[in-house]
mmCIF file of C-alpha atoms in Angstrom:
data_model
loop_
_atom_site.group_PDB
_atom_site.id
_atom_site.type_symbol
_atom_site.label_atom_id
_atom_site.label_comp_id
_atom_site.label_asym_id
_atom_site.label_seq_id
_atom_site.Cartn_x
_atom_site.Cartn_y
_atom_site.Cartn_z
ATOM 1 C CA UNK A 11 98.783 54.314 -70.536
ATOM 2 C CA UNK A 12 96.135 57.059 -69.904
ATOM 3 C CA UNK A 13 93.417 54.277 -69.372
ATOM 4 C CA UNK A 14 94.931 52.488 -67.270
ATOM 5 C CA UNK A 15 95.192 55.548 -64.764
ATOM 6 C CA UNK A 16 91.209 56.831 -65.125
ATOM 7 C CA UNK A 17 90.702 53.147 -63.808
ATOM 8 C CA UNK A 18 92.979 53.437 -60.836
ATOM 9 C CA UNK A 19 91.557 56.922 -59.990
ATOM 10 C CA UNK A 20 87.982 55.842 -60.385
ATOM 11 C CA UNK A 21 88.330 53.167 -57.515
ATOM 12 C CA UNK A 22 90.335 55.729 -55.302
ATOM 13 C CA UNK A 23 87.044 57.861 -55.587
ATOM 14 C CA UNK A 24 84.710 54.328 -54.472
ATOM 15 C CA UNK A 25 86.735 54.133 -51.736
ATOM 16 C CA UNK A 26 86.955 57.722 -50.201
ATOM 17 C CA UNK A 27 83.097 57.904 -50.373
ATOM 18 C CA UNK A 28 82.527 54.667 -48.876
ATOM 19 C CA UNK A 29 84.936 55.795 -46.140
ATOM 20 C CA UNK A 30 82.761 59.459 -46.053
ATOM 21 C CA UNK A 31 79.235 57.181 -46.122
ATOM 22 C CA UNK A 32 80.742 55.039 -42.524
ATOM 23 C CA UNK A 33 81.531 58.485 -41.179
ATOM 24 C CA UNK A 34 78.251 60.058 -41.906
ATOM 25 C CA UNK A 35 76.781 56.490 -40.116
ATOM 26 C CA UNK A 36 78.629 57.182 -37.349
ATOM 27 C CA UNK A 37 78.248 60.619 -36.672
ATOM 28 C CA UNK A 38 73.975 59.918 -37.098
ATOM 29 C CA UNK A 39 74.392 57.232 -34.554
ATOM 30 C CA UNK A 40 75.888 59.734 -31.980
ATOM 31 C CA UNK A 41 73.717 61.930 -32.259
ATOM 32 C CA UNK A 42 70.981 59.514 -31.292
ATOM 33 C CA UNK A 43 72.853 58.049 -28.818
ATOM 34 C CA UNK A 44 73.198 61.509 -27.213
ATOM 35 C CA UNK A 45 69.671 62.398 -27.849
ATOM 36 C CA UNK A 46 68.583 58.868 -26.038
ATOM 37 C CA UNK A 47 70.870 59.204 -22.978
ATOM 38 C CA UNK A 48 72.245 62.258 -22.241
ATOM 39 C CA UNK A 49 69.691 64.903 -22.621
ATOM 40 C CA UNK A 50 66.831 65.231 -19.923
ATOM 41 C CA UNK A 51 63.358 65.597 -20.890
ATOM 42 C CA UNK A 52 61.985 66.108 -17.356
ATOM 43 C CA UNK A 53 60.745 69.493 -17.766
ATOM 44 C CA UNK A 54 58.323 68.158 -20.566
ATOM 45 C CA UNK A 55 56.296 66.259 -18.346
ATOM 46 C CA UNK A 56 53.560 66.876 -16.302
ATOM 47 C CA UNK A 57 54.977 67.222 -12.338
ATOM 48 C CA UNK A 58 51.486 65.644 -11.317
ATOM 49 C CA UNK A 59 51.396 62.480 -13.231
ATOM 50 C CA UNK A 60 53.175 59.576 -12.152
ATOM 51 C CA UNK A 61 55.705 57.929 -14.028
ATOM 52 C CA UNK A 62 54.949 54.543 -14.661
ATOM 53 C CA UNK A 63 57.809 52.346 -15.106
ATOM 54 C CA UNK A 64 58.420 49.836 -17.801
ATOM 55 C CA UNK A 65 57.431 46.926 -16.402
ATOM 56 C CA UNK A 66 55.402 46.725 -13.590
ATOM 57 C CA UNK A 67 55.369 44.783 -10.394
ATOM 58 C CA UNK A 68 52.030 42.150 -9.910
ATOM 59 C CA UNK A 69 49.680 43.727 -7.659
ATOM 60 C CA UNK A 70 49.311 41.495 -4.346
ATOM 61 C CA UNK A 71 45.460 40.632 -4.159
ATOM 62 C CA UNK A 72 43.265 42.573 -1.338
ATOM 63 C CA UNK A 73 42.446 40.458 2.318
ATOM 64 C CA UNK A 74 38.746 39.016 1.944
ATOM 65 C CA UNK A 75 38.154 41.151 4.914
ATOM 66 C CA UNK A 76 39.300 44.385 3.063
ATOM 67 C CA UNK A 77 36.468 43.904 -0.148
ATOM 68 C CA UNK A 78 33.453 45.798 0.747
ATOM 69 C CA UNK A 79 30.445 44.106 0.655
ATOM 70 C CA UNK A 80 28.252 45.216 -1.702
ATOM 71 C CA UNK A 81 24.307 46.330 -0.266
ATOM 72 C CA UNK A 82 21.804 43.662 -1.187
ATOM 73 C CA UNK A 83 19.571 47.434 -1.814
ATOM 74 C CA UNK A 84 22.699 48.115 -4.190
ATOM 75 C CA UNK A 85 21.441 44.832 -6.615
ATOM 76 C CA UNK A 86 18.374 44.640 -8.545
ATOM 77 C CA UNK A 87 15.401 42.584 -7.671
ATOM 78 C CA UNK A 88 15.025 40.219 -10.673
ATOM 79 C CA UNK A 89 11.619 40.370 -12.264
ATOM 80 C CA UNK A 90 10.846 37.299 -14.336
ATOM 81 C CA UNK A 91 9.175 38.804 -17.443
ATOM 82 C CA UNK A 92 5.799 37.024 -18.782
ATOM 83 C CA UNK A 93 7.042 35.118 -21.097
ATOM 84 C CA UNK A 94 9.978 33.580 -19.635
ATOM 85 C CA UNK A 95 9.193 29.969 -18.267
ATOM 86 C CA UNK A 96 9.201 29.662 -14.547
ATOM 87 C CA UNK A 97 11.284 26.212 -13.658
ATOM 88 C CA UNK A 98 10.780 26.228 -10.269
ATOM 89 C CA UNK A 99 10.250 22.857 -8.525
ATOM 90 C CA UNK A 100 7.167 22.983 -6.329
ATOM 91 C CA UNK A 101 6.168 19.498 -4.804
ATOM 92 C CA UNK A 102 2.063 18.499 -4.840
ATOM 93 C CA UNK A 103 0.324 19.364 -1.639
ATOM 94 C CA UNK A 104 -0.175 16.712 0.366
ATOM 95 C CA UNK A 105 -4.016 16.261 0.426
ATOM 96 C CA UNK A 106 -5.974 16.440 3.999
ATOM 97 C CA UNK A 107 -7.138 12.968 5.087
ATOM 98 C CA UNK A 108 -11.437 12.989 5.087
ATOM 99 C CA UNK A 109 -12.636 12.833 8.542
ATOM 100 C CA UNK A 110 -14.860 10.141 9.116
ATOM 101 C CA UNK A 111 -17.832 10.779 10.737
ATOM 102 C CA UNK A 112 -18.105 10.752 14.124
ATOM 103 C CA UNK A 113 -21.262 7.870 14.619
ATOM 104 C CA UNK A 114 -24.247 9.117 16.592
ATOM 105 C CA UNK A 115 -24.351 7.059 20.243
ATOM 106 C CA UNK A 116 -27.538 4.658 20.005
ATOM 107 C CA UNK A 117 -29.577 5.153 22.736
ATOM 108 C CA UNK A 118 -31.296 1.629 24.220
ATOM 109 C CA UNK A 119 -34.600 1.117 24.125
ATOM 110 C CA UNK A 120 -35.993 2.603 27.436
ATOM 111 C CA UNK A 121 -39.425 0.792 27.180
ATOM 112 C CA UNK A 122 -37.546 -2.755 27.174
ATOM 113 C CA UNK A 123 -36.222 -2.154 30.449
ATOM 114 C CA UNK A 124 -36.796 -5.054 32.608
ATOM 115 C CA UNK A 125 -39.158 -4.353 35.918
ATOM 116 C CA UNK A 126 -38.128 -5.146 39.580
ATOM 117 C CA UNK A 127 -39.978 -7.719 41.658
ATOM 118 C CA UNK A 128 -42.352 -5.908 43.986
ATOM 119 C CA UNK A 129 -43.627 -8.748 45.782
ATOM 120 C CA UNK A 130 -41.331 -8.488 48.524
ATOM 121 C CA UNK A 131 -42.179 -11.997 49.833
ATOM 122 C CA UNK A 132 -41.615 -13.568 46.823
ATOM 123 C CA UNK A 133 -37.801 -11.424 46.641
ATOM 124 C CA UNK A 134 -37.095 -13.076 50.590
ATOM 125 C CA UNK A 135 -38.389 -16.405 49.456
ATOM 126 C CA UNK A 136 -35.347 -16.632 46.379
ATOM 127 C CA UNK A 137 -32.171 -18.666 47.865
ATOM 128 C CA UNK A 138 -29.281 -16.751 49.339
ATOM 129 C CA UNK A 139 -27.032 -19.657 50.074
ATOM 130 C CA UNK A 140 -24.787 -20.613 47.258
ATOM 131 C CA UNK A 141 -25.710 -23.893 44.993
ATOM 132 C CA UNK A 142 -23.154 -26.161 43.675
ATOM 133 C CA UNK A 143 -23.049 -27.232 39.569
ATOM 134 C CA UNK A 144 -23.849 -23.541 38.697
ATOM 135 C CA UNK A 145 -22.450 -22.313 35.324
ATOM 136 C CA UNK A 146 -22.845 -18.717 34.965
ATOM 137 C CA UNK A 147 -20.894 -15.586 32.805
ATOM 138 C CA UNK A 148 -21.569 -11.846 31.334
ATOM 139 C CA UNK A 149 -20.816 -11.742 27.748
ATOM 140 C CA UNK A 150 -21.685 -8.327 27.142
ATOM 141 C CA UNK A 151 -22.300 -5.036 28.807
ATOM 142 C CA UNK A 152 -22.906 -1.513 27.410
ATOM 143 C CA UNK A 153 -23.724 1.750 29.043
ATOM 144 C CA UNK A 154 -25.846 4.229 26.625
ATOM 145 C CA UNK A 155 -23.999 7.547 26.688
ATOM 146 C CA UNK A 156 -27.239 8.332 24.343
ATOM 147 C CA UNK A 157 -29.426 8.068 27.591
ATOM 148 C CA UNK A 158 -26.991 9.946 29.872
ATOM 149 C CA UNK A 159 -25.153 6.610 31.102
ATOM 150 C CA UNK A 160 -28.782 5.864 32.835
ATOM 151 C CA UNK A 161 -29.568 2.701 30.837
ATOM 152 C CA UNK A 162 -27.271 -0.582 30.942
ATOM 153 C CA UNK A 163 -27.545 -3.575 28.786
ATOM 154 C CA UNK A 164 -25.985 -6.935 29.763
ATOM 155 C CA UNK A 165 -26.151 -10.514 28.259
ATOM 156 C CA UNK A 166 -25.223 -13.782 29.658
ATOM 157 C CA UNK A 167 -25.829 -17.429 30.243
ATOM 158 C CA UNK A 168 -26.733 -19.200 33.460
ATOM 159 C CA UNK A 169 -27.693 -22.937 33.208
ATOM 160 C CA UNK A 170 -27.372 -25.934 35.931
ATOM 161 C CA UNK A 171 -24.779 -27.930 34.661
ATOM 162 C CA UNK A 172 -26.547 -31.431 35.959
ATOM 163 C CA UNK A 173 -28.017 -34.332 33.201
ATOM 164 C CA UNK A 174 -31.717 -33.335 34.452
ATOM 165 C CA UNK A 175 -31.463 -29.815 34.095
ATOM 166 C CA UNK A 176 -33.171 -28.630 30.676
ATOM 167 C CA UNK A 177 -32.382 -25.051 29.477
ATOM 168 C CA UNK A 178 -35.922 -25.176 28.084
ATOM 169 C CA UNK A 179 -37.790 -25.673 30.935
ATOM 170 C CA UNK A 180 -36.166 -23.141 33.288
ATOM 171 C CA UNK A 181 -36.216 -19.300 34.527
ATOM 172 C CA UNK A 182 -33.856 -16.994 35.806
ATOM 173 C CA UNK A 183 -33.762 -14.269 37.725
ATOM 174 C CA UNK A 184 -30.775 -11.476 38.350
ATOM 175 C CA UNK A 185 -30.710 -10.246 41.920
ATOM 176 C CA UNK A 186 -28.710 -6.710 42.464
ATOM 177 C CA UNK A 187 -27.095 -6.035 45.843
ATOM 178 C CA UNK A 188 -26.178 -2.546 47.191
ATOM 179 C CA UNK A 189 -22.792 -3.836 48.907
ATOM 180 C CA UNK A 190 -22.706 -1.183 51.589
ATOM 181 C CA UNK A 191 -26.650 -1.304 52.817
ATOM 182 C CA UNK A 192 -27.314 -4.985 51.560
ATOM 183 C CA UNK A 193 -30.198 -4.236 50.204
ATOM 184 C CA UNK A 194 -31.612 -6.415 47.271
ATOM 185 C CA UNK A 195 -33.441 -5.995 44.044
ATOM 186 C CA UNK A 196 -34.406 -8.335 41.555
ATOM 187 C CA UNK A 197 -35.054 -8.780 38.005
ATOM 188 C CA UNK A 198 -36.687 -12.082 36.318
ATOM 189 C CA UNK A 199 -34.390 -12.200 32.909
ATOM 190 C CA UNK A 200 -35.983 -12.365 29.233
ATOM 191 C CA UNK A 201 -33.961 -15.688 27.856
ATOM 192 C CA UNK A 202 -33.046 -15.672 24.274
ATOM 193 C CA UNK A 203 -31.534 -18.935 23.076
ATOM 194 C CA UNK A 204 -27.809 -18.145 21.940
ATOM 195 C CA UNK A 205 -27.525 -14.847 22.865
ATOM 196 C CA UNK A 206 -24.420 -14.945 24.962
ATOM 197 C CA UNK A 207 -22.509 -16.501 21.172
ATOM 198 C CA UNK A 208 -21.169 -19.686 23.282
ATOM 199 C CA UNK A 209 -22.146 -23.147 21.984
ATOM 200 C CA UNK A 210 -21.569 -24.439 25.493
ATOM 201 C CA UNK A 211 -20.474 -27.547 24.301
ATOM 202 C CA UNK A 212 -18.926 -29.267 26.969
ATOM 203 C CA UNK A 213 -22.457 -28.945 29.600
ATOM 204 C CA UNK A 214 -24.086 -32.054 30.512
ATOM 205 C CA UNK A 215 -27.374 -30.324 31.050
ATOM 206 C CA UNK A 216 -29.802 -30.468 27.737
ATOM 207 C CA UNK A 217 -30.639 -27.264 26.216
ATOM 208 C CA UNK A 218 -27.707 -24.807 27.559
ATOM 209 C CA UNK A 219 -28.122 -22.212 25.025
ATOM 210 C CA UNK A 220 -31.648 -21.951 25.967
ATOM 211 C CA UNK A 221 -30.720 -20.265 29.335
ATOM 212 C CA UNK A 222 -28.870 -17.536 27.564
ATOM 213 C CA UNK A 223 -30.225 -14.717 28.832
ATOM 214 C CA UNK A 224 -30.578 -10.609 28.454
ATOM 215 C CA UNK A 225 -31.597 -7.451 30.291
ATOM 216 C CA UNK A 226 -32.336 -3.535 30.468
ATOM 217 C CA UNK A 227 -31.820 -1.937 33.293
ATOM 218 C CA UNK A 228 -32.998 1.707 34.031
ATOM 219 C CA UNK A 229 -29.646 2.796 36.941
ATOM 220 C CA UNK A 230 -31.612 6.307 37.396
ATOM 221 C CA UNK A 231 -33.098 5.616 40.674
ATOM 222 C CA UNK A 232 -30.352 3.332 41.924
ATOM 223 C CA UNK A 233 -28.664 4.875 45.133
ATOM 224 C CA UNK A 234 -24.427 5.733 44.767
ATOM 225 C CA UNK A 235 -22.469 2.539 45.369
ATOM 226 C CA UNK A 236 -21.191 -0.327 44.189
ATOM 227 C CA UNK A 237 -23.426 -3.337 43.634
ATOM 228 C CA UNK A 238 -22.555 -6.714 43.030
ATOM 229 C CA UNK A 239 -24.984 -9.372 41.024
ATOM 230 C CA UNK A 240 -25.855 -12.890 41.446
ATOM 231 C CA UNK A 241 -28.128 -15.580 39.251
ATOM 232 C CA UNK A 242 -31.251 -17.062 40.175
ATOM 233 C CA UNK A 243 -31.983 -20.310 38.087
ATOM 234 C CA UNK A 244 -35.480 -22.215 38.765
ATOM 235 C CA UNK A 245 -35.976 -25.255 36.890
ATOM 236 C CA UNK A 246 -38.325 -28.389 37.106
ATOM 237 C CA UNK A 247 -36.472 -31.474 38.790
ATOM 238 C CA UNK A 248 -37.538 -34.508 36.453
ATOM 239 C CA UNK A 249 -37.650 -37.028 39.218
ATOM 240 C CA UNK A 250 -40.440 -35.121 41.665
ATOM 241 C CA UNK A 251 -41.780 -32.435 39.072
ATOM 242 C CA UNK A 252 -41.002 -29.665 41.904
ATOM 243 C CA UNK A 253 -39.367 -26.534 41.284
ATOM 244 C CA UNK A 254 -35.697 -26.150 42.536
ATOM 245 C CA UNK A 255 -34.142 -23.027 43.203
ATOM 246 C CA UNK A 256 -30.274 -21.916 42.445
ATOM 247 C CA UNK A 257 -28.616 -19.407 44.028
ATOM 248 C CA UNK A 258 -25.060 -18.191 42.293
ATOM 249 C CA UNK A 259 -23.437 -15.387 42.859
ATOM 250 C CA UNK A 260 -20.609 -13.397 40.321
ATOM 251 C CA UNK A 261 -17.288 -13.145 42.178
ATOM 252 C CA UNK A 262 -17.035 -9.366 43.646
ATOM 253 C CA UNK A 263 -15.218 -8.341 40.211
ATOM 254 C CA UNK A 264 -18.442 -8.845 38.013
ATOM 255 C CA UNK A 265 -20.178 -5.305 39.593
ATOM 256 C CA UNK A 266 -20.632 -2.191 38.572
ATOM 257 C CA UNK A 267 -20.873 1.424 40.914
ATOM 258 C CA UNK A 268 -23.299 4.172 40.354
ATOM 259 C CA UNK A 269 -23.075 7.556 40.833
ATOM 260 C CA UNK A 270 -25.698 10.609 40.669
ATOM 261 C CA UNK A 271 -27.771 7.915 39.133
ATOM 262 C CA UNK A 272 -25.149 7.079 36.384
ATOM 263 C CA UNK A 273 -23.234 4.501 36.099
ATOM 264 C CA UNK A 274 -19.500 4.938 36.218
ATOM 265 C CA UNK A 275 -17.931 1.478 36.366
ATOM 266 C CA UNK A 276 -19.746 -1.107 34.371
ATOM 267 C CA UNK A 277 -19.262 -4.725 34.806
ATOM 268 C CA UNK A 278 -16.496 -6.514 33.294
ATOM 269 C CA UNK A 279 -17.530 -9.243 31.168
ATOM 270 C CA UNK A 280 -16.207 -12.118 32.377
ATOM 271 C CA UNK A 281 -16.843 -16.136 30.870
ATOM 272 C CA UNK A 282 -16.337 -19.072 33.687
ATOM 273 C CA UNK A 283 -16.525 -21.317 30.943
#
């Protein structure tokens, strides 16, 4: 009988401290609970610092226009240091063309110039009346800026385009005319077979290439104007042995004009052939 009553009495003690313990519990959870939410801890902060709340709101970002610039004095110049390896592209310079030179004008040879006729009754007695058959052309022409545009070459042919006319057997002369005064001056002409570079191959005559012919002229003492030019041609006639005489002149645009003693215009070459 007695231990059956220490055993009841020992359980009645479990249970009235486990009932003190949830009181205890309770009363230390109170206290926090007070000490959380009811007293104020205001006057333990600083009045100047701002009390930053728990969680806090995104900033919203500044306008573009609002960021200040910064100074381009404000950033430092980079300096690349010696040993670094400069990648910069840089494209080959282009490299200047060589000038050619600039040839030297060749001046003619002045002593070649051909001489005028003085025999002024031999100049009235050459034809002034055109001929008929007459095959005539300039080829060439060149004014010496070496010799101050003073000195003129020309080349040409001038042959009788007739069966009994032979290139070989003939002379020429080339008569000048001052168009404004009329005045004449001739030249005879040095023929050189195949100057002009025609083959003349469809004259009847024999020997066409043989009346190719060339010439110097010296313009120095020629008076300003414009002068036209006409052919002379003299040949044998095989049926009476006498000398004929051929009288064809350019068309007025084979001339040249002079000025100061120099000639400005030179003749146009021109080929009838």
């Amino acid at each position: 009988m007695l231990k059956k009553g220490r055993k009841r009495e020992a359980k009645g003690l479990a249970v009235l401290y486990f009932i003190i313990g949830l009181v205890i519990l309770f009363i230390i959870l109170a206290v926090i609970w007070f000490a959380l939410a009811k007293l104020d801890y205001s006057d333990r902060l600083d009045p100047e610092a701002s009390v930053r709340p728990y969680v806090e709101a995104t900033a919203e970002p500044a306008p573009v226009e609002d960021v200040p610039a910064v100074a381009s004095e404000d950033v430092p110049e980079y300096v690349m240091p010696e040993d670094e390896v400069d990648l910069t592209v840089t494209e080959a310079p282009t490299p200047e063309p060589t000038p050619e030179p600039t040839p030297e004008p060749t001046a003619l040879p002045a002593d070649q110039c051909a001489q005028p006729m003085t025999d002024r009754d031999a100049l009235e007695r050459l034809p002034g009346i055109a001929s008929e058959n007459g095959m005539i052309g300039i080829t060439e022409c060149f004014v010496s800026p070496a010799d101050d545009n003073k000195l003129m070459y020309m080349n040409g042919y001038g042959y009788v385009n007739e069966a009994g006319f032979d290139g070989t057997k003939a002379k020429s002369w080339l008569v000048i005319t001052q168009v404004a005064s009329g005045q004449k001056i001739a030249y005879p002409l040095t023929l050189t077979n195949g100057v002009s570079g025609l083959p003349h191959d469809a004259a009847v005559c024999q020997n066409a290439t043989a009346s190719d012919f060339e010439v110097y002229l010296d313009i120095s003492a020629y008076q300003e104007g414009i002068y036209s030019m006409a052919l002379v041609i003299g040949f044998q006639s095989p049926d009476t042995n006498a000398v004929q005489y051929k009288y064809y002149p350019f068309s007025g645009d084979v001339s040249f004009t002079v000025l100061d003693g120099r000639v400005v215009t030179p003749v146009t070459p021109v080929d009838y052939e």
